[in-house]
mmCIF file of C-alpha atoms and ligand atoms in Angstrom:
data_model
loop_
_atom_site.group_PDB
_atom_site.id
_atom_site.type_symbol
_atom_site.label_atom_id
_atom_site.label_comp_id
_atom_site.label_asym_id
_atom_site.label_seq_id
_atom_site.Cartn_x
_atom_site.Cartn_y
_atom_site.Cartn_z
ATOM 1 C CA UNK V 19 117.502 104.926 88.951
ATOM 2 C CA UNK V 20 117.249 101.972 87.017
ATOM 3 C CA UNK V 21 116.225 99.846 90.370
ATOM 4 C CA UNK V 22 113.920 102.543 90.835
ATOM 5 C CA UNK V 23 111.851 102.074 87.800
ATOM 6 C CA UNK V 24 112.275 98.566 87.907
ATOM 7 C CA UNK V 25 111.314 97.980 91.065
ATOM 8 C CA UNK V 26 107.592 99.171 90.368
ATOM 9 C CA UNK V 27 106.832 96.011 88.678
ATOM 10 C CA UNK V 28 105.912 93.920 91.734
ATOM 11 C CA UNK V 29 106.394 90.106 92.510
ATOM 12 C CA UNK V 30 102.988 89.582 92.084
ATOM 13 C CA UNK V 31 102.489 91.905 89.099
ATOM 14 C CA UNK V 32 105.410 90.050 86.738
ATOM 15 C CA UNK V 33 102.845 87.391 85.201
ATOM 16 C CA UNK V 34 100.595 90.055 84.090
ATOM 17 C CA UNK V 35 103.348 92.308 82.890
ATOM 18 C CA UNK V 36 104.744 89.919 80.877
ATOM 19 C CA UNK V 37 101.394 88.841 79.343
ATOM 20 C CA UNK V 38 100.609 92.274 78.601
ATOM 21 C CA UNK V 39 103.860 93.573 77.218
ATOM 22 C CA UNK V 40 103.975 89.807 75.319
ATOM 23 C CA UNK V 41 103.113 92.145 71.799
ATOM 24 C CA UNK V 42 103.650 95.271 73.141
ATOM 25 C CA UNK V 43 103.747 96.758 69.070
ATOM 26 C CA UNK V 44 99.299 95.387 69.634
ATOM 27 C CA UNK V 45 99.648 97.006 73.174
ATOM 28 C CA UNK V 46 95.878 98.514 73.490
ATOM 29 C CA UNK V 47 95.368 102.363 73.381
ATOM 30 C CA UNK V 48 92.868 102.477 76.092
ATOM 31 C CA UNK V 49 93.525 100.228 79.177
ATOM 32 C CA UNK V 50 91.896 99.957 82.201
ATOM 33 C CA UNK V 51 93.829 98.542 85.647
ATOM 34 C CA UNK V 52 91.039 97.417 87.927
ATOM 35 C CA UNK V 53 91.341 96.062 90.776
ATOM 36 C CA UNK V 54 90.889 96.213 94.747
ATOM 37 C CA UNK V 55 93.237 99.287 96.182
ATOM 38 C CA UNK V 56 97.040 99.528 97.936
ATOM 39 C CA UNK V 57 98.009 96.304 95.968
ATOM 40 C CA UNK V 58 100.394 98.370 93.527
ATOM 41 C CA UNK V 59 98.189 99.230 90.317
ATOM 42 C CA UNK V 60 99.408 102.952 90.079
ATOM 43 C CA UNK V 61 102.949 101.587 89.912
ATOM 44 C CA UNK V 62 102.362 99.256 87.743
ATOM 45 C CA UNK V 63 100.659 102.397 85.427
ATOM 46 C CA UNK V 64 103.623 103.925 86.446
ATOM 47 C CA UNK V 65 106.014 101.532 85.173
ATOM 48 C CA UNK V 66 103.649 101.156 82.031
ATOM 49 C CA UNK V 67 104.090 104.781 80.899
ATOM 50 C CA UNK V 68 108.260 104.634 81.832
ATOM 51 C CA UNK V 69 108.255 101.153 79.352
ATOM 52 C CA UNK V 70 105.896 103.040 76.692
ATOM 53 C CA UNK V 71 108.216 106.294 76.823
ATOM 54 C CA UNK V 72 111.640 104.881 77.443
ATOM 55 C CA UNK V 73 114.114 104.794 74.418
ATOM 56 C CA UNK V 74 115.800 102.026 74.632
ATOM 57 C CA UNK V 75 113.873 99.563 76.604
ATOM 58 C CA UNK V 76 115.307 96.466 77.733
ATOM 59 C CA UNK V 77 114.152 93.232 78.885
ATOM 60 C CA UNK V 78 110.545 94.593 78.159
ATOM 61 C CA UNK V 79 111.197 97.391 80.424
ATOM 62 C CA UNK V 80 112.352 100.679 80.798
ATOM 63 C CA UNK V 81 115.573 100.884 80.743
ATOM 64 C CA UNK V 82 116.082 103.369 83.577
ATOM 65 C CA UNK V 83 118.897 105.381 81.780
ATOM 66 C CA UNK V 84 118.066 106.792 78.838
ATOM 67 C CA UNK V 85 117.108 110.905 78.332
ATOM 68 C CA UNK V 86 113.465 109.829 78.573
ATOM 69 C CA UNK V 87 113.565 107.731 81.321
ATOM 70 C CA UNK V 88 115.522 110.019 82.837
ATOM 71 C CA UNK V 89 113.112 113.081 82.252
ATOM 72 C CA UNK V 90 110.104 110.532 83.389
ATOM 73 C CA UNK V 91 111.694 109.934 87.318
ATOM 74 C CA UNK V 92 112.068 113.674 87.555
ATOM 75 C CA UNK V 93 108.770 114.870 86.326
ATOM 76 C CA UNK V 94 109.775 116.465 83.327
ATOM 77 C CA UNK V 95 108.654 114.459 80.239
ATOM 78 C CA UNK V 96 106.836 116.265 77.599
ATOM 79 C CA UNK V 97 105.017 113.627 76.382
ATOM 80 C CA UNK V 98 103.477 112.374 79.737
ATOM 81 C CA UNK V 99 100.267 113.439 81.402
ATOM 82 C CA UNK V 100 99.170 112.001 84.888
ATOM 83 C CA UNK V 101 95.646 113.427 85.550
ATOM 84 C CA UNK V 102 94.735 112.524 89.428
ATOM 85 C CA UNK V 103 92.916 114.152 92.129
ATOM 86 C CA UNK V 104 94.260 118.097 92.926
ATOM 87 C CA UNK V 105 94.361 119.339 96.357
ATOM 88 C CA UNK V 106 91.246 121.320 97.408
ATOM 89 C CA UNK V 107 91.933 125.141 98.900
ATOM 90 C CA UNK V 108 92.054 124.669 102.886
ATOM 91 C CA UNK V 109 88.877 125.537 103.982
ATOM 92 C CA UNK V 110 89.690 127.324 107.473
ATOM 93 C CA UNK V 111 86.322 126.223 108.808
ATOM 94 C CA UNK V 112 86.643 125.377 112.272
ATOM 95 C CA UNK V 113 84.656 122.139 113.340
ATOM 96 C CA UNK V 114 82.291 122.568 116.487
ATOM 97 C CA UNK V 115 84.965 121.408 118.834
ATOM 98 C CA UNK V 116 88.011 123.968 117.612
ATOM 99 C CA UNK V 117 91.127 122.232 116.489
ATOM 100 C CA UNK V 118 89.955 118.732 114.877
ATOM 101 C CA UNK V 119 89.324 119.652 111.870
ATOM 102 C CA UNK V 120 90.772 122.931 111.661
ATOM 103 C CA UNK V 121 93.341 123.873 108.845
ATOM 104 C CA UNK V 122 93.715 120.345 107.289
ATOM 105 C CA UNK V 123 93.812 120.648 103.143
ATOM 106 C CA UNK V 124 91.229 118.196 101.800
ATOM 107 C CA UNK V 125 92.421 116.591 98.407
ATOM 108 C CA UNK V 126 89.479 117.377 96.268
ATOM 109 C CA UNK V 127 86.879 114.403 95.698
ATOM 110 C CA UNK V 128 86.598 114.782 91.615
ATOM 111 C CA UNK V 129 88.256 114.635 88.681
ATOM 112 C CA UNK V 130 86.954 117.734 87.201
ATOM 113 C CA UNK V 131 86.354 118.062 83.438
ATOM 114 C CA UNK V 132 88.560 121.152 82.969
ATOM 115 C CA UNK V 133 91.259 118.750 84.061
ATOM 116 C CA UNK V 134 90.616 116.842 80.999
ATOM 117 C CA UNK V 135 89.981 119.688 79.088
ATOM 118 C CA UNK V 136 93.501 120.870 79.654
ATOM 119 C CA UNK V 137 94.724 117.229 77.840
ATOM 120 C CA UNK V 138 93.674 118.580 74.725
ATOM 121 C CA UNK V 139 96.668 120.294 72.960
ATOM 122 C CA UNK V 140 98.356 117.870 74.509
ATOM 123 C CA UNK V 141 97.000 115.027 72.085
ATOM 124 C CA UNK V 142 96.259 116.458 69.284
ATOM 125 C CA UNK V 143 99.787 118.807 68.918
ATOM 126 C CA UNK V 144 101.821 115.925 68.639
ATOM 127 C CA UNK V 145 104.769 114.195 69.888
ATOM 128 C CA UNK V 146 107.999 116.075 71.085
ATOM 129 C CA UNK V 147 110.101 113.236 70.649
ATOM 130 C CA UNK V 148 108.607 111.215 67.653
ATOM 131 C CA UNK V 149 107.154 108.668 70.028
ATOM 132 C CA UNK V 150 105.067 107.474 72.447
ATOM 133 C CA UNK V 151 102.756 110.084 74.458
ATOM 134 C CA UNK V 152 100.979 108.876 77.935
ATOM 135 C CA UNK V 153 98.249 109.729 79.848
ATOM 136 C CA UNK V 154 97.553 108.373 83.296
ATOM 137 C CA UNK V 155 94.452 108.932 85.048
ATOM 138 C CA UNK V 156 94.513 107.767 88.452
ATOM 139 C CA UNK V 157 92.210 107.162 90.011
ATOM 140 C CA UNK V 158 89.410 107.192 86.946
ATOM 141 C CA UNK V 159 86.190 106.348 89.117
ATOM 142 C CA UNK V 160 87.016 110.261 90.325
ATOM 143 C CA UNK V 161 86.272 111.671 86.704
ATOM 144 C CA UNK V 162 82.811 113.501 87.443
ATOM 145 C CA UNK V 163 80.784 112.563 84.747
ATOM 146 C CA UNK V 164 81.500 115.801 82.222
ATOM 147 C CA UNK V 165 85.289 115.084 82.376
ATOM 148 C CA UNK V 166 84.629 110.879 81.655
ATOM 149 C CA UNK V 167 82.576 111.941 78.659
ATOM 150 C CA UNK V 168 85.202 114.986 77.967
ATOM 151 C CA UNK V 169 87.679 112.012 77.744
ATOM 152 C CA UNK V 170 84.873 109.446 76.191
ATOM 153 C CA UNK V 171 85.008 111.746 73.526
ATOM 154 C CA UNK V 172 88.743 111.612 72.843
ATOM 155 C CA UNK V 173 88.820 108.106 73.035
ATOM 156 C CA UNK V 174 86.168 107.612 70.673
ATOM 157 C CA UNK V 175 89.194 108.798 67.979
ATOM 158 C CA UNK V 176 92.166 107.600 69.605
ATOM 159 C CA UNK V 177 95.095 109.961 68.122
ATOM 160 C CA UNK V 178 97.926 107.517 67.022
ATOM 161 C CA UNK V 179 100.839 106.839 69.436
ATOM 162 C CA UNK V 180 98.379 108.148 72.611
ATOM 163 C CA UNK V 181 98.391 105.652 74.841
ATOM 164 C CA UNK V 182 95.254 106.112 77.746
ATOM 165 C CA UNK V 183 96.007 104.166 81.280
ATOM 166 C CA UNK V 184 93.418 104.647 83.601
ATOM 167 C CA UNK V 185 93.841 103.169 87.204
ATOM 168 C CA UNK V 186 90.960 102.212 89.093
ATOM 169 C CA UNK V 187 89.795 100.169 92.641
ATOM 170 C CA UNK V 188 86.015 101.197 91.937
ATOM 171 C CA UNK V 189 85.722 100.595 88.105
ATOM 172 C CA UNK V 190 82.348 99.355 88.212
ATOM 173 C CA UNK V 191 81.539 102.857 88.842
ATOM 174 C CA UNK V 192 82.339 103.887 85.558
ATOM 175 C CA UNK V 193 80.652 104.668 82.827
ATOM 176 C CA UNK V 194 79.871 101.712 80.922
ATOM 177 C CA UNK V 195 80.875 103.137 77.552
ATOM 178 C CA UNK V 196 84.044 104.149 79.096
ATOM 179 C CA UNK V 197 84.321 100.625 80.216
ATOM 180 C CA UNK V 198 83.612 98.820 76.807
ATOM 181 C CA UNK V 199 86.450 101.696 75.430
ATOM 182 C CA UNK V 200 88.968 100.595 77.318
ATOM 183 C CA UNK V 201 90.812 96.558 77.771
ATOM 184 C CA UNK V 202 90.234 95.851 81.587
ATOM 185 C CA UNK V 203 93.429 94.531 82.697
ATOM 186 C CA UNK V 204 92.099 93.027 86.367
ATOM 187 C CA UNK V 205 94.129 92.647 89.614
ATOM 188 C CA UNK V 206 93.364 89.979 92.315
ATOM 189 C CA UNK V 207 94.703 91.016 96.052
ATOM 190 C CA UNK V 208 97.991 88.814 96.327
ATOM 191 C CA UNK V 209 98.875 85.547 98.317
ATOM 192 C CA UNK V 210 98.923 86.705 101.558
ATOM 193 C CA UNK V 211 102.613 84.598 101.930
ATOM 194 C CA UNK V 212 104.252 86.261 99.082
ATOM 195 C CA UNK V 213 102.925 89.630 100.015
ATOM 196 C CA UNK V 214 104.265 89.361 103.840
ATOM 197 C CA UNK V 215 107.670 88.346 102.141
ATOM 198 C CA UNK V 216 107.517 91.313 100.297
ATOM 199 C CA UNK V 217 106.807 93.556 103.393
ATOM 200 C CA UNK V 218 109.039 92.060 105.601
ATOM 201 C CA UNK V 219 111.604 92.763 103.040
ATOM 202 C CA UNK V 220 110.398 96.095 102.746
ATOM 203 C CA UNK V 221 111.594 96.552 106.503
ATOM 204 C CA UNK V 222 107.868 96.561 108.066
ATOM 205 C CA UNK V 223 107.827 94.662 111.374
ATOM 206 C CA UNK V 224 104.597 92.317 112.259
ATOM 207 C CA UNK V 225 104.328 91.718 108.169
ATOM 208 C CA UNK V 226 101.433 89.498 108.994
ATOM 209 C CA UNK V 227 99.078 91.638 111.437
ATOM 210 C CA UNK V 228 99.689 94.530 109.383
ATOM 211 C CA UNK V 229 98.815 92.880 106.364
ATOM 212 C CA UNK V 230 95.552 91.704 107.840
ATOM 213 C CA UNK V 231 94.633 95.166 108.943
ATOM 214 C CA UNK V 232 94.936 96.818 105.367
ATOM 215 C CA UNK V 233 92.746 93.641 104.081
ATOM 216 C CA UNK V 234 95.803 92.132 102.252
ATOM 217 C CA UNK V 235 96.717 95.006 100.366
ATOM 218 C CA UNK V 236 100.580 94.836 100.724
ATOM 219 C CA UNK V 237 101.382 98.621 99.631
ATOM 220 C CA UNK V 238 98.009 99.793 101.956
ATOM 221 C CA UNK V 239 100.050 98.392 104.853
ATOM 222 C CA UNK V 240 103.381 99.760 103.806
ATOM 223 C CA UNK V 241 101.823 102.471 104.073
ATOM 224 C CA UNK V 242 100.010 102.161 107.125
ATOM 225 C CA UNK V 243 102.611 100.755 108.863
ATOM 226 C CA UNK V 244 104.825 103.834 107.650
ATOM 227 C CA UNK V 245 102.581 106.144 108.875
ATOM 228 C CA UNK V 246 102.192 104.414 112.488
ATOM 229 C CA UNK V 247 98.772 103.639 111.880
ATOM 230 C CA UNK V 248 99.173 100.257 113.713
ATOM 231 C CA UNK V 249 99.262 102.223 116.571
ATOM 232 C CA UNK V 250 97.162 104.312 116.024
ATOM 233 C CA UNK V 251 94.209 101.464 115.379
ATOM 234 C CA UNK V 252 95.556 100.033 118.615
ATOM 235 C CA UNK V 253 94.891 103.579 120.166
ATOM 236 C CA UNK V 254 91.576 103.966 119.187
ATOM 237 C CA UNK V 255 90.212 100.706 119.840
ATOM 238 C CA UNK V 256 91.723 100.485 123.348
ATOM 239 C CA UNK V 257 89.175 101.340 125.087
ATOM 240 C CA UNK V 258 86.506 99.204 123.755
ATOM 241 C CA UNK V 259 88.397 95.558 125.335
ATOM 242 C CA UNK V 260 86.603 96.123 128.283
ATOM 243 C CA UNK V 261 82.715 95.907 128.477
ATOM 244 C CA UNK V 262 80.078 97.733 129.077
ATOM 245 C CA UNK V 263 81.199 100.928 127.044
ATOM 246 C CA UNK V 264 81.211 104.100 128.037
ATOM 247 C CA UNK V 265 79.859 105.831 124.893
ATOM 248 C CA UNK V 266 80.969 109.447 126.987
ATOM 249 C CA UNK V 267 84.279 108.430 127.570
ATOM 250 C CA UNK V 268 84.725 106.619 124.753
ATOM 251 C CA UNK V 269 84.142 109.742 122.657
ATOM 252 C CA UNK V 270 86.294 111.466 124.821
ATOM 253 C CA UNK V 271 89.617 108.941 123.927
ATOM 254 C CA UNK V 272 88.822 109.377 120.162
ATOM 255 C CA UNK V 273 88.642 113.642 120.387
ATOM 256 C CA UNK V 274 91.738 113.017 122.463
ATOM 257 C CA UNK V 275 93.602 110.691 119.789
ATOM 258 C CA UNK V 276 92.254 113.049 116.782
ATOM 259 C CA UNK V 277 93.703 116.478 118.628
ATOM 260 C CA UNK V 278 97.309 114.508 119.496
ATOM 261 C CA UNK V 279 97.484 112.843 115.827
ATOM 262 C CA UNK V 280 97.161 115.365 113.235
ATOM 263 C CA UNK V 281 97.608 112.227 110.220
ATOM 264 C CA UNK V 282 94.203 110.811 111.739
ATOM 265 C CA UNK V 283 90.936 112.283 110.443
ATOM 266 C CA UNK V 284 87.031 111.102 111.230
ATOM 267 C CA UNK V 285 86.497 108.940 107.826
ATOM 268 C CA UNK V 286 89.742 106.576 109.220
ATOM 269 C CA UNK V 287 88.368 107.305 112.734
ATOM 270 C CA UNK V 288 85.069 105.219 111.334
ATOM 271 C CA UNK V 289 86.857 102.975 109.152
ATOM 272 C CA UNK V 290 88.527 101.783 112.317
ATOM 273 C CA UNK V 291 85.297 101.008 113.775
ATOM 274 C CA UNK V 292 84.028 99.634 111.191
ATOM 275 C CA UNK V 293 86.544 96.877 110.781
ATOM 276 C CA UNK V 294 86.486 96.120 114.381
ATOM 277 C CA UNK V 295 82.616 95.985 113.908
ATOM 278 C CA UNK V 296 83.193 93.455 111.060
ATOM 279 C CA UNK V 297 85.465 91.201 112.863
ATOM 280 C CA UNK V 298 82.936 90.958 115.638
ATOM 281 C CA UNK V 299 80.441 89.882 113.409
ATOM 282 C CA UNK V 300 82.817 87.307 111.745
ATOM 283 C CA UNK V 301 84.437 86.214 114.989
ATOM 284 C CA UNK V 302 80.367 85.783 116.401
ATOM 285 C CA UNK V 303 80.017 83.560 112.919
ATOM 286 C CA UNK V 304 82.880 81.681 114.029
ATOM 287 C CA UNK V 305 84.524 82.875 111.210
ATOM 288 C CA UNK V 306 88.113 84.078 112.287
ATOM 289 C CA UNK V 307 89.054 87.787 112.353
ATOM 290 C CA UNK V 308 90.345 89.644 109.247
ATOM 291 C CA UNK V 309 91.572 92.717 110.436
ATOM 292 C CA UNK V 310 91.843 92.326 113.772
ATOM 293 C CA UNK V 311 94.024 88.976 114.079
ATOM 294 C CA UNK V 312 96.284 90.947 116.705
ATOM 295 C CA UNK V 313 93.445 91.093 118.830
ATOM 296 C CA UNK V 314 92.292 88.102 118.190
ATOM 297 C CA UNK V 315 91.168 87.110 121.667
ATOM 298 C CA UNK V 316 89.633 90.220 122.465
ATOM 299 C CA UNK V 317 87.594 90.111 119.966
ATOM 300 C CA UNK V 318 86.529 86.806 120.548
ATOM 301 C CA UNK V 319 85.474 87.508 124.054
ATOM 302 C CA UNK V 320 83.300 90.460 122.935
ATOM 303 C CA UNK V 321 81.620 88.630 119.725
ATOM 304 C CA UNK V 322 80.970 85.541 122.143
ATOM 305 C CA UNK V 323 78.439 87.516 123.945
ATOM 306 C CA UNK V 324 77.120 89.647 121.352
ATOM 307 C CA UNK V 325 73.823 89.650 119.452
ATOM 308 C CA UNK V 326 74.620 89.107 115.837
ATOM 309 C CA UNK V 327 71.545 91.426 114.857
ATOM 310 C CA UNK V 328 72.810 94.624 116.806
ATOM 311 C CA UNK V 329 76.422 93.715 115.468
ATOM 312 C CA UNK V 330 74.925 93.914 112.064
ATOM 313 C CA UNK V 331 72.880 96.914 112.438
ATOM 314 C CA UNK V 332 75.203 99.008 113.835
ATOM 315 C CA UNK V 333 77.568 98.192 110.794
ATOM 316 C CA UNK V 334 75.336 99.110 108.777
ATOM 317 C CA UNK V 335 73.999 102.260 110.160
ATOM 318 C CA UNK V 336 77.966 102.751 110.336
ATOM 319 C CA UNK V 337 78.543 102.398 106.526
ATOM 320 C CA UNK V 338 75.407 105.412 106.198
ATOM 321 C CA UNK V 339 77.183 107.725 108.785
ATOM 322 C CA UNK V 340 80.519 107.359 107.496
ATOM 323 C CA UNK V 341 79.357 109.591 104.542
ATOM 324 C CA UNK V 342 79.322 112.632 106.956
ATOM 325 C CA UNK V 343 82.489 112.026 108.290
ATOM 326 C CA UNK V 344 84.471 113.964 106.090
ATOM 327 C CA UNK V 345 82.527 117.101 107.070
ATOM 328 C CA UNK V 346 80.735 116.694 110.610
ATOM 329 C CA UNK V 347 78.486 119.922 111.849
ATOM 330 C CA UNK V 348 79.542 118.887 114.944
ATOM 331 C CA UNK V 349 82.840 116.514 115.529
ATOM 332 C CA UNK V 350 81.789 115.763 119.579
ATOM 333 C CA UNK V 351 78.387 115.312 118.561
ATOM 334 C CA UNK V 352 79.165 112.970 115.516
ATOM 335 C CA UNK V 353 81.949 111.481 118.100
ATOM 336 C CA UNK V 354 79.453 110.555 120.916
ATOM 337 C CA UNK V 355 76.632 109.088 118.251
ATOM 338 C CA UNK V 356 79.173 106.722 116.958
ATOM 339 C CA UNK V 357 80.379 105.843 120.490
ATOM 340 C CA UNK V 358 76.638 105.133 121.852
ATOM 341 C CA UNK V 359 76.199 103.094 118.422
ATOM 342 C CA UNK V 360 79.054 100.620 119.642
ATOM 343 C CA UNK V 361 78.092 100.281 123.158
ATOM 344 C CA UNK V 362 74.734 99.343 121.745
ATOM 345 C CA UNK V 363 76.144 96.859 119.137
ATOM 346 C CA UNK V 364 78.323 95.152 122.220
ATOM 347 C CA UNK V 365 75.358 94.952 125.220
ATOM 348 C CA UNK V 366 75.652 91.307 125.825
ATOM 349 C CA UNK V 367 73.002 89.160 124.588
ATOM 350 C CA UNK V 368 71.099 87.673 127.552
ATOM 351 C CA UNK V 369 68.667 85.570 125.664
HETATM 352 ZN ZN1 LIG R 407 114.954 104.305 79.030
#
């Protein structure tokens, strides 16, 4: 266990740690981990809490063995709170097309303010174990705006020995008095060398290309890479090598790949596109590809014949629709708009 809890504090997390924990007896109440998302910031909250709750910490860390640290790993700790998104009831709707979207529980979208509310007796009963108590809310941006000023409010008279870590990739959506209540403790992506090191050690084959498609975010690739979704990228931009498109079939592959993979939904469906779409327009720049560096040579032949205005355009009429992606009217319909959109955004440029 103790590797376990350990191990949360990542390579490129350590210098941060240590300059945080430096005075950890001036630790702030209220802090605030921004910082671009699947780099590791939830552990690191994670870690926090197990170092602010443990009993006999060592080495300015939990210790990984005491009662507390023990009742932490299994879920049990009285005096720790972790407020995050709650799954949504399944809504049994069916989408136009039958199965795609049939049946699959939505996590909800908000942080809701009885969530908070519920935090209450929790802070102002007192300690069970004459220490430390913890909240985590992860991710904050998702407080709806009651619950941020239901817990604006209770940070406004921080109860002694509370300690409030909120975890955050979108913190400059909120509120600004939250903000100013909290220390922002900011996180850069890492160096793309140390965090392929880290994956390959993590077991994840093509470290490099996967890191590339999640952006740099080493734990968004872990992730991605554990869930196949290399492949399943590869599967739904196969198609699209070869020009012109064929917006029909085209949006017959992706119905295909969303009925055979029940892991992929619409919103990555778009997201997908989107990067592909982005890479064009960087390639065209002659800029080289972020995402797309396995495909590098695709890619190029495409953007070297494309019109950097349509490439643009349809990215951004992409970035509108991808707001209705998590509940189409019609999945073929929404399928076959997106499809035409790309064949658009790729008709060679004969100027
Ligand atoms: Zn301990």
């Amino acid at each position: 266990m103790s590797n376990l809890i350990k191990s949360n504090i990542l390579p490129w997390h350590v210098t941060q740690w240590d300059s945080l924990l430096a005075n950890s007896a001036n630790l702030p109440h209220a802090l605030l981990l921004a910082g671009p998302g699947g780099i590791g910031k939830s552990g690191f909250a994670q870690a926090l809490a197990a170092r602010l709750l443990c009993e006999s910490p060592e080495d300015n860390r939990a210790c990984g063995r005491c009662e507390a640290c023990h009742w932490l790993a299994t879920g049990n700790h009285p005096d720790f709170r972790k407020v995050t998104l709650e799954v949504d009831e399944p809504e049994g709707e069916e989408g136009a097309t039958g199965k795609t979207s049939a049946k699959k529980t939505a996590p909800a979208t908000q942080i809701k303010v009885d969530q908070i509310r519920a935090l209450e007796d929790f802070i102002f009963i007192g300690s069970h174990r004459n220490g430390n108590r913890v909240v985590i809310v992860d991710p904050a941006d998702a407080m709806n705006t009651a619950a941020a000023n239901s817990i604006l409010k209770i940070l406004e008279e921080p109860p002694a020995s509370v300690y409030f870590i909120m975890v955050s990739s979108k913190w400059r959506n909120l509120l600004p008095t939250l903000r100013s209540r909290c220390r922002k403790v900011l996180f850069g992506t890492p160096a793309a060398a140390e965090a392929a090191a880290w994956l390959k050690q993590a077991g994840v084959a093509d470290a490099e290309s996967e890191l590339a498609l999640a952006g740099g975010a080493p734990l968004k690739a872990k992730l991605r890479s554990e869930r196949g979704a290399k492949d399943s990228t590869t599967q739904i931009l196969a198609p699209m090598d070869k020009l012109p498109l064929d917006p029909l079939a085209l949006a017959a592959h992706w119905d295909a790949q969303l009925r055979a993979n029940s892991d992929l939904t619409l919103e990555i469906l778009v997201d997908t596109v989107q990067k592909w779409l982005y890479d064009l327009i960087r390639v065209n720049a002659a800029a080289s590809p972020r995402y797309l560096s396995s495909k590098a040579s695709q890619v190029a032949r495409i953007a070297g014949n494309a019109d950097p205005i349509r490439l643009q355009r349809c990215h951004a009429s992409l970035l509108k629709i991808r707001a209705t992606a998590r509940h189409p009217l019609n999945t073929m319909l929404f399928l076959e708009d997106l499809a035409a959109r790309c064949a658009v955004a790729v008709t060679p440029n004969r100027n």
